[in-house]
Every structure is written in C-alpha cells, then in structure tokens.
mmCIF file of C-alpha atoms in Angstrom:
data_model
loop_
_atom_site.group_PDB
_atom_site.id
_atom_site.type_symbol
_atom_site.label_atom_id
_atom_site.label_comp_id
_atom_site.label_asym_id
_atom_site.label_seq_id
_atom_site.Cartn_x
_atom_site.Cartn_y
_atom_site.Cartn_z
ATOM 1 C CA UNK A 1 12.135 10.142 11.663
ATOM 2 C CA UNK A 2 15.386 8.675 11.825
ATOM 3 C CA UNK A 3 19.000 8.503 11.072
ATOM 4 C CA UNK A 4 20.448 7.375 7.690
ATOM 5 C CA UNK A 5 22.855 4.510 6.788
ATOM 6 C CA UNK A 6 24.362 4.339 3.217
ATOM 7 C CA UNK A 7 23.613 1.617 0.989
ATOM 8 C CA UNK A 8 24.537 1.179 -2.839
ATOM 9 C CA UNK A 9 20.865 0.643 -3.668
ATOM 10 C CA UNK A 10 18.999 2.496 -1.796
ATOM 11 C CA UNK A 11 18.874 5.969 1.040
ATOM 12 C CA UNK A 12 16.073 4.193 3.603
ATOM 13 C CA UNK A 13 16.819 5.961 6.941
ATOM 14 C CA UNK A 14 17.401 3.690 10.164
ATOM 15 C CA UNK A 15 15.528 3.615 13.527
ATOM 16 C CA UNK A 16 17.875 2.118 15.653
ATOM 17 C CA UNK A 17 20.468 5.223 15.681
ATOM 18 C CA UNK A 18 17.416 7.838 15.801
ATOM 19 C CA UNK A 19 17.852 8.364 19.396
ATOM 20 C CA UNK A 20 21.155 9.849 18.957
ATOM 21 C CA UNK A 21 24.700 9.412 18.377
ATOM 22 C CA UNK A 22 25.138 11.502 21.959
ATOM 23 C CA UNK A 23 23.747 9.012 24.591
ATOM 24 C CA UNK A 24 25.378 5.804 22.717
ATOM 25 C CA UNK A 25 28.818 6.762 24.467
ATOM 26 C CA UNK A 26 26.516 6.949 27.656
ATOM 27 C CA UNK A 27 25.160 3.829 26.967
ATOM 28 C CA UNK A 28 27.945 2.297 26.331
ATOM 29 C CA UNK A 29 29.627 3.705 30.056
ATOM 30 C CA UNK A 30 26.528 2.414 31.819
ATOM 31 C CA UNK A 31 26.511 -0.834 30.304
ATOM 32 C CA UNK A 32 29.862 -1.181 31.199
ATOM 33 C CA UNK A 33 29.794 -0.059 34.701
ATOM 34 C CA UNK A 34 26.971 -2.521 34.759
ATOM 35 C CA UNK A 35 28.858 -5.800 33.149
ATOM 36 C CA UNK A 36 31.153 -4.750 36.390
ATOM 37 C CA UNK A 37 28.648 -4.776 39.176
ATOM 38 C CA UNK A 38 27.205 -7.645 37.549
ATOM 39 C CA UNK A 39 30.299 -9.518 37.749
ATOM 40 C CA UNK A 40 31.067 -8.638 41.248
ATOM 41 C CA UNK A 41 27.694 -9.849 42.560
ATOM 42 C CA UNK A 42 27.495 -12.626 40.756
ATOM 43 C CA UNK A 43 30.943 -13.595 42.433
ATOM 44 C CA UNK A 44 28.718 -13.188 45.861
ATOM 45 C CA UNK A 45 26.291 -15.253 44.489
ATOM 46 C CA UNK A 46 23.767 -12.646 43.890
ATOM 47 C CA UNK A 47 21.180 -11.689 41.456
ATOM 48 C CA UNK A 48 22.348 -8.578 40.065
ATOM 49 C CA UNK A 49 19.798 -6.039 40.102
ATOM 50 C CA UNK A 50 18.514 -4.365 36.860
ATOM 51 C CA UNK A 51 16.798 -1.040 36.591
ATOM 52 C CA UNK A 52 13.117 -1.192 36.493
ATOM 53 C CA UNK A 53 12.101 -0.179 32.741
ATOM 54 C CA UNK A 54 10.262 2.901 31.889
ATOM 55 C CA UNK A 55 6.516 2.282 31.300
ATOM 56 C CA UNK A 56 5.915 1.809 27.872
ATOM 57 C CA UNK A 57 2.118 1.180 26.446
ATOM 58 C CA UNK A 58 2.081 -1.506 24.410
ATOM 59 C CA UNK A 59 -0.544 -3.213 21.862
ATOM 60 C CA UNK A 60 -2.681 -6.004 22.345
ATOM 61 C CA UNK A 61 -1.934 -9.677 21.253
ATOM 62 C CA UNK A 62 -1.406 -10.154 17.630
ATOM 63 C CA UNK A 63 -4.145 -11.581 15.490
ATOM 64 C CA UNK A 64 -2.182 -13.510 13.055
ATOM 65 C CA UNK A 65 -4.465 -13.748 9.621
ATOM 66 C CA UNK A 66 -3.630 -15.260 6.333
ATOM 67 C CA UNK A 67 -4.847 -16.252 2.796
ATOM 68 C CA UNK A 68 -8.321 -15.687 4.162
ATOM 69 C CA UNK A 69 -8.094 -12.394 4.490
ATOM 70 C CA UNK A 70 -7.457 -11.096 1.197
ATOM 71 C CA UNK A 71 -10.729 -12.853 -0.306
ATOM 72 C CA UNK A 72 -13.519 -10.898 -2.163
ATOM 73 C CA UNK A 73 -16.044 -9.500 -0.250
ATOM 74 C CA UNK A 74 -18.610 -6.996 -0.028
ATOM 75 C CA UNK A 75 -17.226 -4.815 2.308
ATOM 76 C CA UNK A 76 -14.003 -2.747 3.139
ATOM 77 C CA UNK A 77 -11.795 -4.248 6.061
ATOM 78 C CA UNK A 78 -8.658 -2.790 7.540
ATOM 79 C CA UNK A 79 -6.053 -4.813 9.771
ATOM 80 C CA UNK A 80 -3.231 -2.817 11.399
ATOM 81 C CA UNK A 81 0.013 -4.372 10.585
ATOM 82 C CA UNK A 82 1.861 -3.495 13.868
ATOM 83 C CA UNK A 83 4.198 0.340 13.797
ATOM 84 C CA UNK A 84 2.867 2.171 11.012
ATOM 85 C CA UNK A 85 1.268 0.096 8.483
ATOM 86 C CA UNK A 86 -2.024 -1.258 7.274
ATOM 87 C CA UNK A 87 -3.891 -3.616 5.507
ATOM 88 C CA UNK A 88 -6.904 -3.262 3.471
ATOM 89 C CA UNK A 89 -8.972 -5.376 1.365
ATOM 90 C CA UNK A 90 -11.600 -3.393 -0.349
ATOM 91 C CA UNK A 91 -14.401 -5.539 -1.708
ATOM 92 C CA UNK A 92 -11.347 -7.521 -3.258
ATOM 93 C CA UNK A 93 -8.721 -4.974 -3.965
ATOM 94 C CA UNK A 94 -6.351 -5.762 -1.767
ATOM 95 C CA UNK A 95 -3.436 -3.045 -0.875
ATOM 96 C CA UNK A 96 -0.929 -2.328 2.004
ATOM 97 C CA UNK A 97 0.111 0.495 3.313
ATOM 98 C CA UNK A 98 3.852 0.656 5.283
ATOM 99 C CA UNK A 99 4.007 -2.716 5.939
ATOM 100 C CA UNK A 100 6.964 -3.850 7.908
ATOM 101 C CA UNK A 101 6.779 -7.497 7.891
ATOM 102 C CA UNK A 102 10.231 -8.311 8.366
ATOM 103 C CA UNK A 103 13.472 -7.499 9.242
ATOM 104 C CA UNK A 104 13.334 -4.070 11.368
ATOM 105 C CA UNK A 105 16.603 -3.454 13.017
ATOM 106 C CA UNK A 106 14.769 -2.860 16.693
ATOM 107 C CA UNK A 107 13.474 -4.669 18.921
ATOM 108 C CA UNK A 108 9.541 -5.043 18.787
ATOM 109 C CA UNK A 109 7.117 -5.843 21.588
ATOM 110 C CA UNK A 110 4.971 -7.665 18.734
ATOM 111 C CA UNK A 111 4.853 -10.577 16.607
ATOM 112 C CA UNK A 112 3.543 -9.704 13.008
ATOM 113 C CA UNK A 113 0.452 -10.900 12.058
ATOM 114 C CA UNK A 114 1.343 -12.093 8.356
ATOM 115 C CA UNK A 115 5.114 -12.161 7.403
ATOM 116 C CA UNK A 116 5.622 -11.482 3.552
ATOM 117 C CA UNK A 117 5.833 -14.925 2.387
ATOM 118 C CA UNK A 118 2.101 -15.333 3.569
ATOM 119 C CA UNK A 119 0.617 -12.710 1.281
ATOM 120 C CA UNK A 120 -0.844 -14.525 -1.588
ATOM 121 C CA UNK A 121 -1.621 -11.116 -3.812
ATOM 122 C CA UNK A 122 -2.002 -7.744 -3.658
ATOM 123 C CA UNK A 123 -2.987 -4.911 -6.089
ATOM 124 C CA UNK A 124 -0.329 -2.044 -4.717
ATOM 125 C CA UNK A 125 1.979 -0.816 -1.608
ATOM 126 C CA UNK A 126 1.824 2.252 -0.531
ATOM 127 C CA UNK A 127 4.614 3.709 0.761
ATOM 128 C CA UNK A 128 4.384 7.080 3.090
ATOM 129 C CA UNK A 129 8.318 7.970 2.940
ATOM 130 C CA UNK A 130 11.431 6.788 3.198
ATOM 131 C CA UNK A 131 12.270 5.957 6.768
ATOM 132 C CA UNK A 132 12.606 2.314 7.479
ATOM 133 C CA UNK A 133 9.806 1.947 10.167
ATOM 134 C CA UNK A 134 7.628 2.463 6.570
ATOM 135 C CA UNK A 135 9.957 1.764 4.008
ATOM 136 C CA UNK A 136 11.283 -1.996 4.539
ATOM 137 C CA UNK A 137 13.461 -3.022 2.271
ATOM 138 C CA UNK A 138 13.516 -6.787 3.073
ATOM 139 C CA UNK A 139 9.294 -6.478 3.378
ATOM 140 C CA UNK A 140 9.069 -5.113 -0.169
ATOM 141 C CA UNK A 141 11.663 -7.661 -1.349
ATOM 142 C CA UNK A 142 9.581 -9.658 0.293
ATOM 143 C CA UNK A 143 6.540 -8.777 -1.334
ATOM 144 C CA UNK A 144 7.542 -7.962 -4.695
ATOM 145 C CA UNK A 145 6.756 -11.036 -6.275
ATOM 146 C CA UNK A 146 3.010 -11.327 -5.529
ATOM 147 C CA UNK A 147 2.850 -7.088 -5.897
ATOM 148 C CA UNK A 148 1.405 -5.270 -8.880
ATOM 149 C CA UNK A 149 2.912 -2.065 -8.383
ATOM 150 C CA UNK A 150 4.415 0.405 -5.382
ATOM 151 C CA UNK A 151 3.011 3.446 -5.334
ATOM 152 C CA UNK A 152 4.725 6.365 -3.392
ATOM 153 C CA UNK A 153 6.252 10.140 -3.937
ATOM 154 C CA UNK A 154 9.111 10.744 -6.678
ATOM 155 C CA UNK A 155 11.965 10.539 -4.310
ATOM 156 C CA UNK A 156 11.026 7.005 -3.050
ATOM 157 C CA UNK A 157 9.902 5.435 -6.470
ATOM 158 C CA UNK A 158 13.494 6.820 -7.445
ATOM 159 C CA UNK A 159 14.576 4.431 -4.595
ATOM 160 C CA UNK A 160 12.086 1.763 -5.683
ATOM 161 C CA UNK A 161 13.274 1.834 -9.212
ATOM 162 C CA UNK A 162 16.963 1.441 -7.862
ATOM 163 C CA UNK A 163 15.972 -2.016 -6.718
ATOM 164 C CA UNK A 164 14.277 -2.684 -10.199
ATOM 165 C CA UNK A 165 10.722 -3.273 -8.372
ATOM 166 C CA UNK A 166 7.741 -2.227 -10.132
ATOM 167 C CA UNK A 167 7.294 1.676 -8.883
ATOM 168 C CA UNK A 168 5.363 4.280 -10.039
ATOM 169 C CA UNK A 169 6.476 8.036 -8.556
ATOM 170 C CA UNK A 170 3.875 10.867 -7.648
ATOM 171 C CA UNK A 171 3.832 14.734 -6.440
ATOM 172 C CA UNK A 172 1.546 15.870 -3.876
ATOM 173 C CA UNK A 173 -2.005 16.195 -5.102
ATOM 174 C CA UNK A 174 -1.810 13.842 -7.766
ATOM 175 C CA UNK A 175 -4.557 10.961 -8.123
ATOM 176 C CA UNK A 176 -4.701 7.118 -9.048
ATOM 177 C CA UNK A 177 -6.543 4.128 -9.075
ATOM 178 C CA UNK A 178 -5.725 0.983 -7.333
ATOM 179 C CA UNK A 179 -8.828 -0.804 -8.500
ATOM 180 C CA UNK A 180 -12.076 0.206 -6.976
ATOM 181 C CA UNK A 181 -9.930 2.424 -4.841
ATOM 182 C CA UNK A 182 -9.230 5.919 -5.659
ATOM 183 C CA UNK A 183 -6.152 7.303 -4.038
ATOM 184 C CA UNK A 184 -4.894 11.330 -3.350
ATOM 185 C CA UNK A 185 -1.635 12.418 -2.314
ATOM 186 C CA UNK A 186 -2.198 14.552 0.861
ATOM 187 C CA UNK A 187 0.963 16.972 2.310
ATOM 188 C CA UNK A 188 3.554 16.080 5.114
ATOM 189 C CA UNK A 189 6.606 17.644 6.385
ATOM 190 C CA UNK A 190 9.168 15.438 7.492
ATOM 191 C CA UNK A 191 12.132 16.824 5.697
ATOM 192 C CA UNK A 192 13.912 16.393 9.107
ATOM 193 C CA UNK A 193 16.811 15.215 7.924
ATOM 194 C CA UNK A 194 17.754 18.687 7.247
ATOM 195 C CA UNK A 195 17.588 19.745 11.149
ATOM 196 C CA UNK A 196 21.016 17.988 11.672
ATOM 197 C CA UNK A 197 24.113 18.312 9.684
ATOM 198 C CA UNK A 198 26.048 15.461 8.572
ATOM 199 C CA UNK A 199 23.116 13.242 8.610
ATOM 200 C CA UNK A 200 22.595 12.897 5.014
ATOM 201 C CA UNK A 201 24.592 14.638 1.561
ATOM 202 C CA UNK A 202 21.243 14.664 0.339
ATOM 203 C CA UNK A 203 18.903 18.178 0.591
ATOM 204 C CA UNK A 204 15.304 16.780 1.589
ATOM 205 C CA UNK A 205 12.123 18.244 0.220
ATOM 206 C CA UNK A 206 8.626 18.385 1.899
ATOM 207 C CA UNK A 207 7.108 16.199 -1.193
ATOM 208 C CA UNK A 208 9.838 13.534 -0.425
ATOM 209 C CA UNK A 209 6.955 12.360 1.839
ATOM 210 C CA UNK A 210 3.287 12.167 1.791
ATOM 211 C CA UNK A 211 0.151 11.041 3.070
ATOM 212 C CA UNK A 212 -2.346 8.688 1.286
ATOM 213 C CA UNK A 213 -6.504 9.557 1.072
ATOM 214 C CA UNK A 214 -8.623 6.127 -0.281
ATOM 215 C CA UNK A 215 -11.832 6.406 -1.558
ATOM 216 C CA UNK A 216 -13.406 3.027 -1.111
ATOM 217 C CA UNK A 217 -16.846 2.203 -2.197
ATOM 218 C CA UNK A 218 -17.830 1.761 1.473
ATOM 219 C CA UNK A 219 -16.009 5.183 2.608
ATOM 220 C CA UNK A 220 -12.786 7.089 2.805
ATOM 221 C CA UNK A 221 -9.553 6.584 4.827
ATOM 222 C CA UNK A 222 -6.849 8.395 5.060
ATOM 223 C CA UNK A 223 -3.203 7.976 5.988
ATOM 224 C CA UNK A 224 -1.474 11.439 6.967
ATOM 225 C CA UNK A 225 1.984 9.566 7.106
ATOM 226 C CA UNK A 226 4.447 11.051 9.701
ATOM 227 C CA UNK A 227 4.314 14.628 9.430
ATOM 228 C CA UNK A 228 4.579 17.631 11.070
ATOM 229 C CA UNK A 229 0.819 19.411 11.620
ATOM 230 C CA UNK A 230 -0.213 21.097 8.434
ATOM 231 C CA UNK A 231 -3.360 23.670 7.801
ATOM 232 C CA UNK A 232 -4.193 21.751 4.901
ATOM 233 C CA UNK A 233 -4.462 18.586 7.930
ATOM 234 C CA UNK A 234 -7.331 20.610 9.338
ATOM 235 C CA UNK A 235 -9.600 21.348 6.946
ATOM 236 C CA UNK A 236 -10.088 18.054 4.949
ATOM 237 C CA UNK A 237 -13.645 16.628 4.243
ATOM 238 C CA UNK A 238 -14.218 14.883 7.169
ATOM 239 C CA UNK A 239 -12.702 11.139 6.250
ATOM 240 C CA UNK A 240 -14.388 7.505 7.500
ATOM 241 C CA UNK A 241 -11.471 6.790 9.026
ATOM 242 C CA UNK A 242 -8.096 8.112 9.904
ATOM 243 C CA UNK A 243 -5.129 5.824 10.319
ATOM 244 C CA UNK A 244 -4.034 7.738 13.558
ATOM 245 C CA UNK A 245 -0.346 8.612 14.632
ATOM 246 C CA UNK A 246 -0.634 10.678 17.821
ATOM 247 C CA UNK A 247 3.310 10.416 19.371
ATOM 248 C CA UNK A 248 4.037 13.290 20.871
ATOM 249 C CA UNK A 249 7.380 13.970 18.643
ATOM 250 C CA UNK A 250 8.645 17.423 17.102
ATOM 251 C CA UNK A 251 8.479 15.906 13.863
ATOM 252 C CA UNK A 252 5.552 14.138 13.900
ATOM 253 C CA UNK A 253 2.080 16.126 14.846
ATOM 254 C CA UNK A 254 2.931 15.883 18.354
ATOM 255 C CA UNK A 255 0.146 14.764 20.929
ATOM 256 C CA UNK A 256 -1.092 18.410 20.679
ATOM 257 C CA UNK A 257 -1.186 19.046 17.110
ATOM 258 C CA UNK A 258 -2.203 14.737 16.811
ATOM 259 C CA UNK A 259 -5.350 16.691 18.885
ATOM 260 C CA UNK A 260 -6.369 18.701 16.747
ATOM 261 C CA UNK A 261 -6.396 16.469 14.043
ATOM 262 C CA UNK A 262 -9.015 14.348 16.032
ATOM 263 C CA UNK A 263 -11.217 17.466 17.075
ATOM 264 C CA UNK A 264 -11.120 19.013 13.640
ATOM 265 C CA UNK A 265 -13.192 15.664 12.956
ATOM 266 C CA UNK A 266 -14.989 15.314 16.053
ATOM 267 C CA UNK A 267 -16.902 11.423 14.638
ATOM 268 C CA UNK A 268 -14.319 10.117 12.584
ATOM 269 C CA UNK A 269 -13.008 6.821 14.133
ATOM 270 C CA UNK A 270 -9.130 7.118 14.704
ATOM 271 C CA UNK A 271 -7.447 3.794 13.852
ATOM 272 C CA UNK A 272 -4.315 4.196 16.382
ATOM 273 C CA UNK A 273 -0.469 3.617 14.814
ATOM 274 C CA UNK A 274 2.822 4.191 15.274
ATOM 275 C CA UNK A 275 2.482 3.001 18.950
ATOM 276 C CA UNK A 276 3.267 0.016 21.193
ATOM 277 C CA UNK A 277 5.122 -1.851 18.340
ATOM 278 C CA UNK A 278 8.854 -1.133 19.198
ATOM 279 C CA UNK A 279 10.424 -1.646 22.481
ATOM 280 C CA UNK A 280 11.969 2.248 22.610
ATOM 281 C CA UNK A 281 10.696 3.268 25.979
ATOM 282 C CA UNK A 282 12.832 6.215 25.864
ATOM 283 C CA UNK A 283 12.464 7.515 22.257
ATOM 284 C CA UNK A 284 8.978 9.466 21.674
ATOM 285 C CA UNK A 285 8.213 8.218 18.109
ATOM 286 C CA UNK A 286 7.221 5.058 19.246
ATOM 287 C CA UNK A 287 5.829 5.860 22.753
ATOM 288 C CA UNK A 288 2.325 7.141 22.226
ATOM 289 C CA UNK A 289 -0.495 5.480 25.101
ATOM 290 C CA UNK A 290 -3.889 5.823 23.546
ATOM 291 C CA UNK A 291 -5.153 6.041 27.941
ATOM 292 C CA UNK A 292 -3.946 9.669 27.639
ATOM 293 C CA UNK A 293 -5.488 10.482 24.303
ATOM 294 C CA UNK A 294 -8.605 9.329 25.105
ATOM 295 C CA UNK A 295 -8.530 12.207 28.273
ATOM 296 C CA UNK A 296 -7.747 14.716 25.410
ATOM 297 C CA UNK A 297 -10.181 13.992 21.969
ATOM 298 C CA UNK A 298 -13.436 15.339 21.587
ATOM 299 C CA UNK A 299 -15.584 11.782 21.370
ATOM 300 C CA UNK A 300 -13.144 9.309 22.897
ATOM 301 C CA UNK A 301 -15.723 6.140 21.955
ATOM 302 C CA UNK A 302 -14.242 6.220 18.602
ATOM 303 C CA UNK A 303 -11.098 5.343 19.202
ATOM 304 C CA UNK A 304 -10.076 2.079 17.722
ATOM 305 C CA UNK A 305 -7.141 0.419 19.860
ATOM 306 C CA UNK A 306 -6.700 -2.402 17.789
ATOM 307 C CA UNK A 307 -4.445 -5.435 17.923
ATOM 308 C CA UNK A 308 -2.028 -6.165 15.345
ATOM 309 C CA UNK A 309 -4.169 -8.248 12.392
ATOM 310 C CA UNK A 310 -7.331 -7.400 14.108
ATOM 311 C CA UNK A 311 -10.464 -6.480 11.408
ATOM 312 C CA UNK A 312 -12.115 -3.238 11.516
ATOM 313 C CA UNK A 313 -15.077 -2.227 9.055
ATOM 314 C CA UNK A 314 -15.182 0.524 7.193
ATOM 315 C CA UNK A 315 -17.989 2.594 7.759
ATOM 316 C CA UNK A 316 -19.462 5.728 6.958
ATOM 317 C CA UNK A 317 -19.321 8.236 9.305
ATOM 318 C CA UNK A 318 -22.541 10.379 9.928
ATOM 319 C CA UNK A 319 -22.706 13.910 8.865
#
C-alpha cells in the first residue's frame, strides 16, 4: 500500500508518502522546533538530546550471494531478497519474485544481497502489483537485459509494456510455465487506492493485483502478494511453502487474518516478508516482529526467519 506519484511512463505507487500527507506538517513543526533546541544547546556546548526510537524488529545480516547461486542443481532453493521479494532457482530455472534491488525511496535497515547488475540470467519476474516496495522501476530496468520475460496481472504488464520491457499480462486464475515451474494466479485485494480520494484519477480493480502459486518439481510455493484476507486464502491445498507477510495493516491480512493463514496450514513452513527491511518504525506495513507471531501460529518450529540472501530448501511438507 502506498501513495502514488505521476510519471509519464509509468503509475508505480510510492512508499515514502504512505504514512500520510497529515503528520508531514507535524513533522515538519517538530523537526523544526528541534533544529531550535538543537541550536541552543549546542551554543552551551551540549549534546542535544534525540528521542529514543520506537522498537522496530529488524532482519538478520545479509547474506550477499552471486553468480553461484543461479547454477543448475537438483533441488529447489529460495533466498529472500530483503521487503517483499524472493529468489528461486528451481533445478536451474531461475525466477524472482518482487525484487527490489535498487533504488527504493526509504530508508532500509538492510543491505541487498545481489544488486541487479549481479544477476547473470533469469527465466522471468514476477511481479505481485504495482506498489513500488514490489514494483521497482530502476530494479527491472535493472534487470531487463539478462530477463526473459515479466510476468504479472493486466494492469501492470500495461505498465511494463509502457517501458517497452518484455511483459506478458494475466487475469486471476490463469496458468503458465516458467520452465519446469508451473505458475497460478491466486486473488488479492489491494485496490486501496480507492479508500482515499485524490490519490489516484485512476479506478483500481481487485485483479490489478495478485498472488503467485509455483509448482516446482520438489514442491509448491506460494506468494499471496499484499492482500487483504480472502476465503479463497483459506482453503488452498496445503502449499510447501508460503512466502509469509504477517504486518498487522488494514490492507494487508493483518496479524489476525496473517493467523489464520498459518493455522489453516498448520505444517507448512512460513518464509517471513515484508518485515525488518525498511526503517518505518511508525508505519505498520513494514513493522511485523516474527517474536509475536511465533506466540500466535499453530506449530511455531516452522517458521523460517531468514536473513536477506540466506538459502532455504524446498521441501515437501507431510500430509
């Protein structure tokens, strides 16, 4: 979720003004009230003193990988990318999903593991929706020249296409292959742009946004995107592995309905995103501590707190 800035080429939507136009003028008072007291003290010769930050759980350190990584082998291996995205090399097929590897207009808490000039090759992108925290434009200008082809919905191969990059558009439901990987469009709602006026000329749909579900030949992972919680969320064969977002945020699942999710499939090991990336500690999104999920899920051993680059293997989940 986030706020959008115009551009000739493309609609992406911004982080950095989601927390809201109202406490920038706030902000703005504070910070100057602060310059002030600064000043004064440092007159007196004394450290001026700062406000202690609001906690904020953040990820491990970043386990930069390279060419190595995207080598043939005879398993499935996914790397979280930092915010919301993946990596995946499936026996060869190599694929990411979100990746921001450059240029986000916040402040992070994280280095990124690879930066787009790094990738040697890969067989797609996938791309959840619009919003910039999984859209990057400079990552996919980035990548475009060692990428085969983005997949995403119709609204953001429409963007995709803008930018002349190799894009192919799908609804909800539809299937394609990406090698040995299969790959199903699964629901989202995050049509949230149409919650505030003025924020965009543009009338969002539900399909504008999706989710991702790979079939691998060592198992099956799947990407719900940021979305509100969904029935059809619930009652999904049960996947290998979910790439997890559990912030508590109205337009996201929310912790709660990010709960159910996990108890619906009580072994399924829950990859954790969209947490301790971005230095936000006031803005929900990016504020999710995997300490209180793992009071909450049913089977808290299989949650995967992961470092940004680190490998996990795919494996199939007992039934």
């Amino acid at each position: 979720m986030s706020f959008p800035t115009p551009d000739p080429t493309t609609t992406t939507t911004n982080c950095s003004s989601l927390r809201g136009s109202t406490k920038l003028f706030a902000r703005e008072l504070l910070l100057g009230i602060g310059l002030l007291l600064a000043s004064a003290m440092e007159v007196r010769g004394q450290n001026p003193p700062g406000p202690p930050k609001k906690y904020q759980a953040t990820a491990a350190k970043t386990q930069p990988f390279g060419a190595a990584a995207f080598k043939s082998s005879n398993k499935t291996t996914l790397r979280w990318l930092g915010m919301g995205g993946f990596f995946i090399n499936s026996r060869g097929t190599n694929l990411m999903i979100d990746p921001v590897l450059e240029g986000f207009d916040m402040p992070l808490l994280i280095s990124y593991p690879i930066q787009s000039k790094e990738v040697p090759h890969l067989a797609a992108v996938l791309l959840t929706h619009a919003d910039n925290d999984h859209y990057s434009v400079p990552t996919t200008a980035g990548l475009a020249p060692v990428t085969k082809v983005f997949h995403s919905t119709v609204y953001v191969d429409s963007l995709l296409q803008n930018r002349r990059l190799p894009a192919e558009g799908h609804d909800i439901g539809d299937t394609f292959s990406v090698g040995r990987v299969q790959v199903r469009l699964t629901p989202a709602d995050h049509a949230y742009q149409n919650a505030y006026p003025g924020m965009s000329k543009r009338r969002f749909k539900n399909e504008d946004a999706c989710g991702f579900l790979l079939s691998t030949p060592d198992g099956t992972v799947w990407a719900p995107g940021d979305s509100r919680l969904l029935a059809e969320h619930l009652s999904m064969p049960a996947p290998d592995a979910i790439l997890f977002d559990f912030s508590d945020s109205e337009w996201h699942f929310t912790l709660a309905g990010a709960v159910k999710i996990a108890n619906a499939y009580p072994n399924t090991p829950l990859l954790l995103n969209h947490w301790g990336s971005v230095d936000a500690p006031d803005f929900a999104p990016f504020n999710a501590d995997p300490a209180v999920l793992a009071k909450l899920v049913v089977n808290p051993g299989r949650i995967k707190v992961l470092a940004p680059g680190e490998a996990y293997v795919l494996k199939r989940v007992k039934r």
